[in-house]
Short mmCIF file of C-alpha atoms and ligand atoms in Angstrom, two decimals:
data_model
loop_
_atom_site.label_atom_id
_atom_site.label_comp_id
_atom_site.label_asym_id
_atom_site.label_seq_id
_atom_site.Cartn_x
_atom_site.Cartn_y
_atom_site.Cartn_z
CA LYS A 1 -35.65 34.99 0.70
CA PRO A 2 -32.21 34.56 -0.95
CA VAL A 3 -31.80 31.36 -2.92
CA THR A 4 -28.76 29.29 -2.01
CA PRO A 5 -27.02 28.26 -5.25
CA ALA A 6 -26.67 24.53 -5.80
CA PRO A 7 -23.10 23.38 -5.13
CA THR A 8 -21.16 23.01 -8.37
CA PRO A 9 -20.10 19.41 -8.95
CA LYS A 10 -16.38 18.90 -8.44
CA LYS A 11 -14.46 18.08 -11.59
CA ASN A 12 -11.13 16.35 -11.44
CA ASN A 13 -9.24 19.50 -12.40
CA VAL A 14 -10.63 21.50 -9.50
CA LEU A 15 -9.74 18.92 -6.84
CA PRO A 16 -7.12 20.10 -4.36
CA ASP A 17 -3.65 18.60 -4.76
CA CYS A 18 -3.02 15.49 -2.65
CA SER A 19 -0.59 16.14 0.19
CA ASP A 20 3.08 15.53 -0.51
CA LYS A 21 3.49 11.94 0.64
CA GLY A 22 -0.15 11.08 1.32
CA SER A 23 -2.26 12.16 4.27
CA LYS A 24 -3.36 8.74 5.45
CA LEU A 25 -0.03 7.28 6.54
CA VAL A 26 0.14 5.15 9.66
CA GLY A 27 3.88 4.31 9.88
CA PRO A 28 4.79 0.73 10.85
CA LEU A 29 2.40 -1.79 9.31
CA PHE A 30 1.07 -5.20 10.22
CA ILE A 31 2.59 -7.78 7.89
CA ASP A 32 0.19 -10.58 7.05
CA GLN A 33 2.03 -13.56 5.57
CA SER A 34 -0.91 -15.96 5.64
CA ILE A 35 -1.73 -17.33 2.20
CA PRO A 36 -5.08 -16.16 0.79
CA LYS A 37 -7.19 -18.98 -0.63
CA ASP A 38 -7.50 -17.34 -4.04
CA MET A 39 -7.56 -13.90 -5.70
CA GLU A 40 -11.25 -13.50 -4.87
CA ALA A 41 -10.36 -13.81 -1.20
CA VAL A 42 -7.81 -11.01 -1.65
CA GLU A 43 -10.45 -8.85 -3.34
CA LYS A 44 -12.76 -9.37 -0.38
CA ASP A 45 -9.95 -8.56 2.02
CA LEU A 46 -9.37 -5.21 0.38
CA SER A 47 -12.57 -3.84 1.80
CA VAL A 48 -10.84 -0.84 3.38
CA ASP A 49 -12.07 2.01 1.23
CA PHE A 50 -9.93 5.10 0.75
CA GLY A 51 -12.35 6.52 -1.80
CA GLY A 52 -12.64 4.75 -5.12
CA THR A 53 -12.31 1.03 -5.59
CA VAL A 54 -9.58 -0.79 -7.50
CA GLU A 55 -10.43 -0.85 -11.18
CA LYS A 56 -9.89 -3.74 -13.57
CA GLY A 57 -6.19 -4.20 -14.30
CA GLY A 58 -5.22 -3.21 -10.73
CA LYS A 59 -5.65 0.55 -11.23
CA TRP A 60 -6.59 3.08 -8.61
CA ALA A 61 -6.68 6.85 -8.18
CA PRO A 62 -7.75 9.01 -5.25
CA THR A 63 -11.14 10.69 -5.70
CA THR A 64 -10.81 13.44 -3.08
CA CYS A 65 -7.57 15.03 -4.27
CA LYS A 66 -5.39 15.28 -7.36
CA PRO A 67 -2.57 12.70 -7.17
CA LYS A 68 1.00 14.03 -7.30
CA HIS A 69 2.26 11.12 -9.38
CA LYS A 70 1.13 8.45 -11.80
CA VAL A 71 3.00 5.31 -10.87
CA ALA A 72 3.51 2.02 -12.69
CA ILE A 73 4.43 -0.78 -10.27
CA ILE A 74 6.39 -3.42 -12.23
CA ILE A 75 6.89 -6.99 -10.94
CA PRO A 76 8.99 -9.61 -12.78
CA TYR A 77 7.26 -12.92 -12.36
CA ARG A 78 7.21 -16.66 -12.87
CA LYS A 79 5.40 -19.24 -10.74
CA ARG A 80 5.01 -17.24 -7.55
CA PHE A 81 1.24 -17.13 -7.25
CA GLU A 82 1.12 -17.58 -3.46
CA GLN A 83 3.53 -14.66 -3.03
CA LEU A 84 1.59 -12.54 -5.52
CA LYS A 85 -1.64 -12.89 -3.55
CA ILE A 86 0.10 -11.81 -0.34
CA PHE A 87 1.84 -8.95 -2.17
CA LEU A 88 -1.36 -7.55 -3.70
CA ARG A 89 -3.24 -7.76 -0.41
CA HIS A 90 -0.49 -5.69 1.21
CA MET A 91 0.30 -3.25 -1.59
CA HIS A 92 -3.11 -1.95 -2.66
CA PRO A 93 -3.89 -0.37 0.74
CA PHE A 94 -0.25 0.76 1.06
CA LEU A 95 -0.33 2.67 -2.24
CA GLN A 96 -3.79 4.04 -1.55
CA ARG A 97 -2.65 5.54 1.74
CA GLN A 98 0.06 7.36 -0.22
CA GLU A 99 -2.68 8.86 -2.44
CA LEU A 100 -0.97 7.87 -5.68
CA LEU A 101 -2.56 7.13 -9.01
CA TYR A 102 -1.13 3.69 -9.72
CA GLN A 103 -1.43 0.47 -11.67
CA ILE A 104 0.20 -2.85 -10.79
CA PHE A 105 1.78 -4.85 -13.64
CA VAL A 106 3.07 -8.41 -13.42
CA VAL A 107 5.43 -9.28 -16.28
CA GLU A 108 5.48 -13.04 -16.65
CA GLN A 109 8.31 -14.80 -18.46
CA LEU A 110 6.94 -17.71 -20.51
CA LYS A 111 9.19 -20.59 -21.69
CA ASN A 112 11.85 -22.27 -19.62
CA ASP A 113 14.87 -20.04 -20.20
CA PRO A 114 16.65 -18.93 -17.04
CA PHE A 115 14.76 -16.12 -15.32
CA ASN A 116 15.73 -12.69 -16.66
CA ARG A 117 14.55 -10.28 -13.97
CA ALA A 118 16.07 -7.18 -15.57
CA GLY A 119 14.68 -7.89 -19.05
CA LEU A 120 11.22 -8.31 -17.53
CA PHE A 121 11.52 -4.90 -15.83
CA ASN A 122 12.37 -3.36 -19.21
CA VAL A 123 9.30 -4.99 -20.78
CA GLY A 124 7.13 -3.70 -17.94
CA PHE A 125 8.41 -0.18 -18.55
CA VAL A 126 7.65 -0.33 -22.30
CA GLU A 127 4.29 -2.11 -22.04
CA SER A 128 2.91 -0.01 -19.18
CA LEU A 129 3.65 3.17 -21.15
CA LYS A 130 1.82 1.69 -24.15
CA MET A 131 -1.25 1.29 -21.94
CA ASN A 132 -0.95 4.71 -20.31
CA LYS A 133 1.41 7.36 -21.63
CA GLY A 134 0.85 9.34 -18.45
CA PHE A 135 2.99 7.26 -16.08
CA ASP A 136 5.74 9.47 -14.72
CA CYS A 137 7.27 7.17 -12.08
CA PHE A 138 8.23 3.51 -12.08
CA ILE A 139 8.67 1.18 -9.14
CA PHE A 140 10.60 -1.98 -9.98
CA THR A 141 9.93 -4.51 -7.25
CA ASP A 142 10.33 -8.17 -6.47
CA VAL A 143 7.08 -9.94 -5.68
CA ASP A 144 8.35 -11.17 -2.31
CA LEU A 145 9.15 -7.81 -0.69
CA LEU A 146 6.59 -6.16 1.58
CA PRO A 147 7.37 -2.62 2.81
CA GLU A 148 6.84 -2.41 6.56
CA ASP A 149 6.37 1.37 6.81
CA ASP A 150 4.15 3.47 4.57
CA HIS A 151 6.38 6.54 4.92
CA ASN A 152 8.56 4.74 2.38
CA TYR A 153 7.16 6.68 -0.56
CA TYR A 154 6.41 4.90 -3.84
CA GLY A 155 5.95 8.13 -5.85
CA CYS A 156 8.63 9.75 -8.04
CA PRO A 157 12.05 10.06 -6.43
CA THR A 158 14.21 13.18 -6.97
CA SER A 159 16.91 10.88 -8.37
CA PRO A 160 17.11 7.06 -8.72
CA ARG A 161 16.18 5.55 -5.40
CA HIS A 162 17.01 2.21 -3.83
CA MET A 163 14.07 1.46 -1.53
CA SER A 164 14.70 -1.91 0.10
CA VAL A 165 17.58 -0.88 2.37
CA ALA A 166 16.58 -2.86 5.46
CA VAL A 167 15.29 -6.34 4.62
CA ASP A 168 14.59 -8.79 7.45
CA LYS A 169 16.54 -11.52 5.62
CA PHE A 170 19.68 -9.33 5.87
CA ASN A 171 18.94 -8.46 9.51
CA TYR A 172 17.56 -5.05 8.49
CA ARG A 173 20.93 -3.83 7.24
CA LEU A 174 22.44 -3.08 3.83
CA PRO A 175 24.50 -6.17 2.92
CA TYR A 176 26.93 -3.94 0.95
CA ALA A 177 27.06 -0.23 0.13
CA THR A 178 26.43 -0.45 -3.63
CA ILE A 179 23.54 -2.92 -3.55
CA PHE A 180 20.52 -2.06 -5.71
CA GLY A 181 18.56 -5.31 -5.31
CA GLY A 182 14.92 -5.70 -4.31
CA VAL A 183 12.97 -2.50 -4.93
CA GLY A 184 14.01 0.57 -6.95
CA ALA A 185 12.23 3.77 -8.03
CA PHE A 186 12.84 5.99 -11.07
CA THR A 187 11.25 8.83 -12.95
CA LYS A 188 10.51 7.95 -16.55
CA GLU A 189 13.25 10.28 -17.82
CA ASP A 190 15.93 8.96 -15.45
CA PHE A 191 15.19 5.36 -16.42
CA GLN A 192 15.40 6.25 -20.12
CA ARG A 193 18.63 8.16 -19.49
CA ILE A 194 20.38 4.98 -18.30
CA ASN A 195 18.85 2.90 -21.14
CA GLY A 196 16.94 0.83 -18.57
CA PHE A 197 18.39 -2.43 -17.27
CA SER A 198 20.74 -4.74 -19.13
CA ASN A 199 18.97 -7.57 -21.01
CA MET A 200 21.91 -9.95 -20.72
CA PHE A 201 21.57 -11.39 -17.22
CA TRP A 202 19.91 -14.83 -17.52
CA GLY A 203 19.62 -16.48 -14.10
CA TRP A 204 20.11 -15.15 -10.59
CA GLY A 205 22.37 -12.24 -9.64
CA GLY A 206 24.32 -9.29 -10.93
CA GLU A 207 21.67 -7.39 -12.91
CA ASP A 208 21.13 -5.00 -10.00
CA ASP A 209 24.88 -4.40 -9.59
CA ASP A 210 24.99 -3.63 -13.32
CA LEU A 211 22.19 -1.10 -12.84
CA TYR A 212 24.08 0.53 -10.00
CA THR A 213 27.00 1.12 -12.38
CA ARG A 214 24.67 2.67 -14.98
CA ILE A 215 23.26 5.06 -12.39
CA THR A 216 26.64 6.27 -11.17
CA LYS A 217 28.17 6.33 -14.68
CA VAL A 218 25.76 9.05 -15.87
CA GLY A 219 26.36 10.99 -12.69
CA PHE A 220 23.08 10.38 -10.91
CA LYS A 221 23.14 10.51 -7.15
CA LEU A 222 21.58 7.39 -5.65
CA THR A 223 19.08 8.15 -2.88
CA ARG A 224 17.73 5.86 -0.18
CA PRO A 225 15.16 5.99 2.61
CA SER A 226 16.41 5.72 6.19
CA LEU A 227 16.91 2.30 7.77
CA LYS A 228 13.84 3.10 9.86
CA ARG A 229 11.52 3.82 6.92
CA GLY A 230 13.05 1.42 4.38
CA ARG A 231 12.22 -1.77 6.26
CA TYR A 232 10.93 -4.83 4.38
CA THR A 233 9.71 -8.33 5.15
CA MET A 234 10.68 -10.97 2.61
CA ILE A 235 7.88 -13.47 2.04
CA ARG A 236 9.38 -16.77 3.06
CA ILE A 237 7.35 -19.30 1.08
CA HIS A 238 8.62 -20.54 -2.31
CA HIS A 239 12.26 -19.73 -1.63
CA PHE A 240 13.34 -23.25 -2.45
CA GLN A 241 12.48 -22.51 -6.10
CA SER A 242 15.12 -19.77 -6.56
CA SER A 243 16.67 -19.79 -10.01
CA LYS A 244 20.28 -20.83 -10.58
CA ALA A 245 23.00 -18.20 -10.45
CA ASP A 246 24.00 -16.77 -13.83
CA PRO A 247 27.51 -18.16 -14.47
CA ASN A 248 28.29 -15.29 -16.85
CA ARG A 249 27.45 -12.47 -14.45
CA MET A 250 31.02 -11.68 -13.34
CA ASN A 251 32.11 -11.24 -16.99
CA LEU A 252 29.19 -8.96 -17.75
CA LEU A 253 29.87 -6.86 -14.67
CA ARG A 254 33.41 -6.15 -15.88
CA ASN A 255 32.12 -3.92 -18.67
CA SER A 256 28.76 -2.66 -17.39
CA GLY A 257 29.68 0.94 -18.12
CA GLN A 258 30.86 0.37 -21.69
CA ARG A 259 27.85 -1.81 -22.53
CA MET A 260 25.08 0.41 -21.26
CA SER A 261 24.40 2.40 -24.44
CA ALA A 262 24.16 -0.79 -26.53
CA ASP A 263 22.33 -3.07 -24.07
CA GLY A 264 19.02 -2.05 -22.57
CA LEU A 265 15.73 -0.45 -23.60
CA ASN A 266 17.11 0.14 -27.11
CA THR A 267 17.96 -3.54 -27.68
CA LEU A 268 15.03 -5.18 -25.89
CA LYS A 269 13.48 -8.11 -27.82
CA TYR A 270 10.37 -10.02 -26.81
CA LYS A 271 7.16 -11.46 -28.11
CA LEU A 272 3.99 -10.28 -26.41
CA ASP A 273 1.75 -13.26 -25.80
CA LYS A 274 -1.12 -11.70 -23.88
CA VAL A 275 -2.19 -8.75 -21.75
CA ASP A 276 -4.67 -9.96 -19.17
CA GLN A 277 -6.43 -7.30 -17.09
CA GLN A 278 -7.49 -9.06 -13.91
CA PRO A 279 -9.41 -7.34 -11.09
CA LEU A 280 -6.33 -6.57 -8.97
CA VAL A 281 -3.44 -6.68 -11.45
CA THR A 282 -2.50 -6.53 -15.13
CA PHE A 283 -0.66 -9.62 -16.34
CA VAL A 284 1.74 -9.06 -19.25
CA LYS A 285 2.78 -12.48 -20.55
CA ILE A 286 5.81 -12.48 -22.80
CA GLU A 287 8.59 -14.53 -24.37
CA LEU A 288 11.93 -12.83 -23.82
CA LYS A 289 14.41 -13.17 -26.71
CA ARG A 290 18.20 -12.96 -26.62
CA SER A 291 19.01 -9.44 -27.71
CA MET A 292 22.57 -10.22 -28.87
C1 BGN B 301 24.90 -10.17 -4.78
C2 BGN B 301 24.35 -10.29 -6.18
C3 BGN B 301 23.16 -9.34 -6.33
C4 BGN B 301 22.14 -9.60 -5.22
C5 BGN B 301 22.81 -9.54 -3.86
C6 BGN B 301 21.87 -9.82 -2.71
C7 BGN B 301 26.08 -10.87 -7.86
C8 BGN B 301 27.18 -10.32 -8.76
C9 BGN B 301 28.51 -10.97 -8.47
C10 BGN B 301 29.09 -10.54 -7.15
N1 BGN B 301 25.42 -9.95 -7.14
O1 BGN B 301 25.97 -11.04 -4.63
O2 BGN B 301 22.59 -9.49 -7.58
O3 BGN B 301 21.09 -8.65 -5.26
O4 BGN B 301 23.89 -10.45 -3.82
O5 BGN B 301 21.29 -11.08 -2.78
O6 BGN B 301 25.84 -12.05 -7.81
#
């Protein structure tokens, strides 16, 4: 009688490649804006299992196929815990359906300086790469934006990509053609090529317009999903706490192009206070310093 050989255990390097944009997509999603009681409640909620549970620090990778991309999700943050719980409950299953290897980072600005969204993105880029040199794509996202359609791919874009093109707050339309606010995606090389974001925008507004100039200045072609796939719901709680507009932003925007090589990743200054790997997310707590 012929002996059937025992099946060879599958190693990671023999797994088939994951399909291009994920094989588990469902299209339009239910948006749950109810506030979870605490993070433990969110953990319980994430019972849907796509193979492999979320690891400490908010990491995940598919176990049945080899992921196409290794993605760092970067969120600038201060005092938005209710929004963060809603965001994580929505985003873990979203990213898992896209079969990406990913980790979610929250970069928290300590001290009471005006909020510097762009500087925090830069810190997230640098610190995430320190933790895992393998990240090849970066999603820079506000904590209050929930993608409504999982065909809006959070893997590497072919060139810098503005994702949040149709936000409910703006009646699902682009408010102006050159907007880059909300959610953006870059390969590691493209983000380095533009020297990251400016560090000089303290307070609300302008830093995304500055980034748009950087992208076009080096000749990159900005890409966007369709208005159908790039739909977002903005989480409505906490909006009363918005930071004050940066009074200096118009001046800065006058010389975005000239400044870009001397203001960005290469001039970033901060003090790392603590890296806290929680079950669903990695907190990077920092003090941002004035870089010039
Ligand atoms: C713009 C802001 C952007 C913001 C969008 C949408 C400025 C620069 C001076 C015009 N730009 O007005 O940063 O993303 O609104 O809210 O304030």
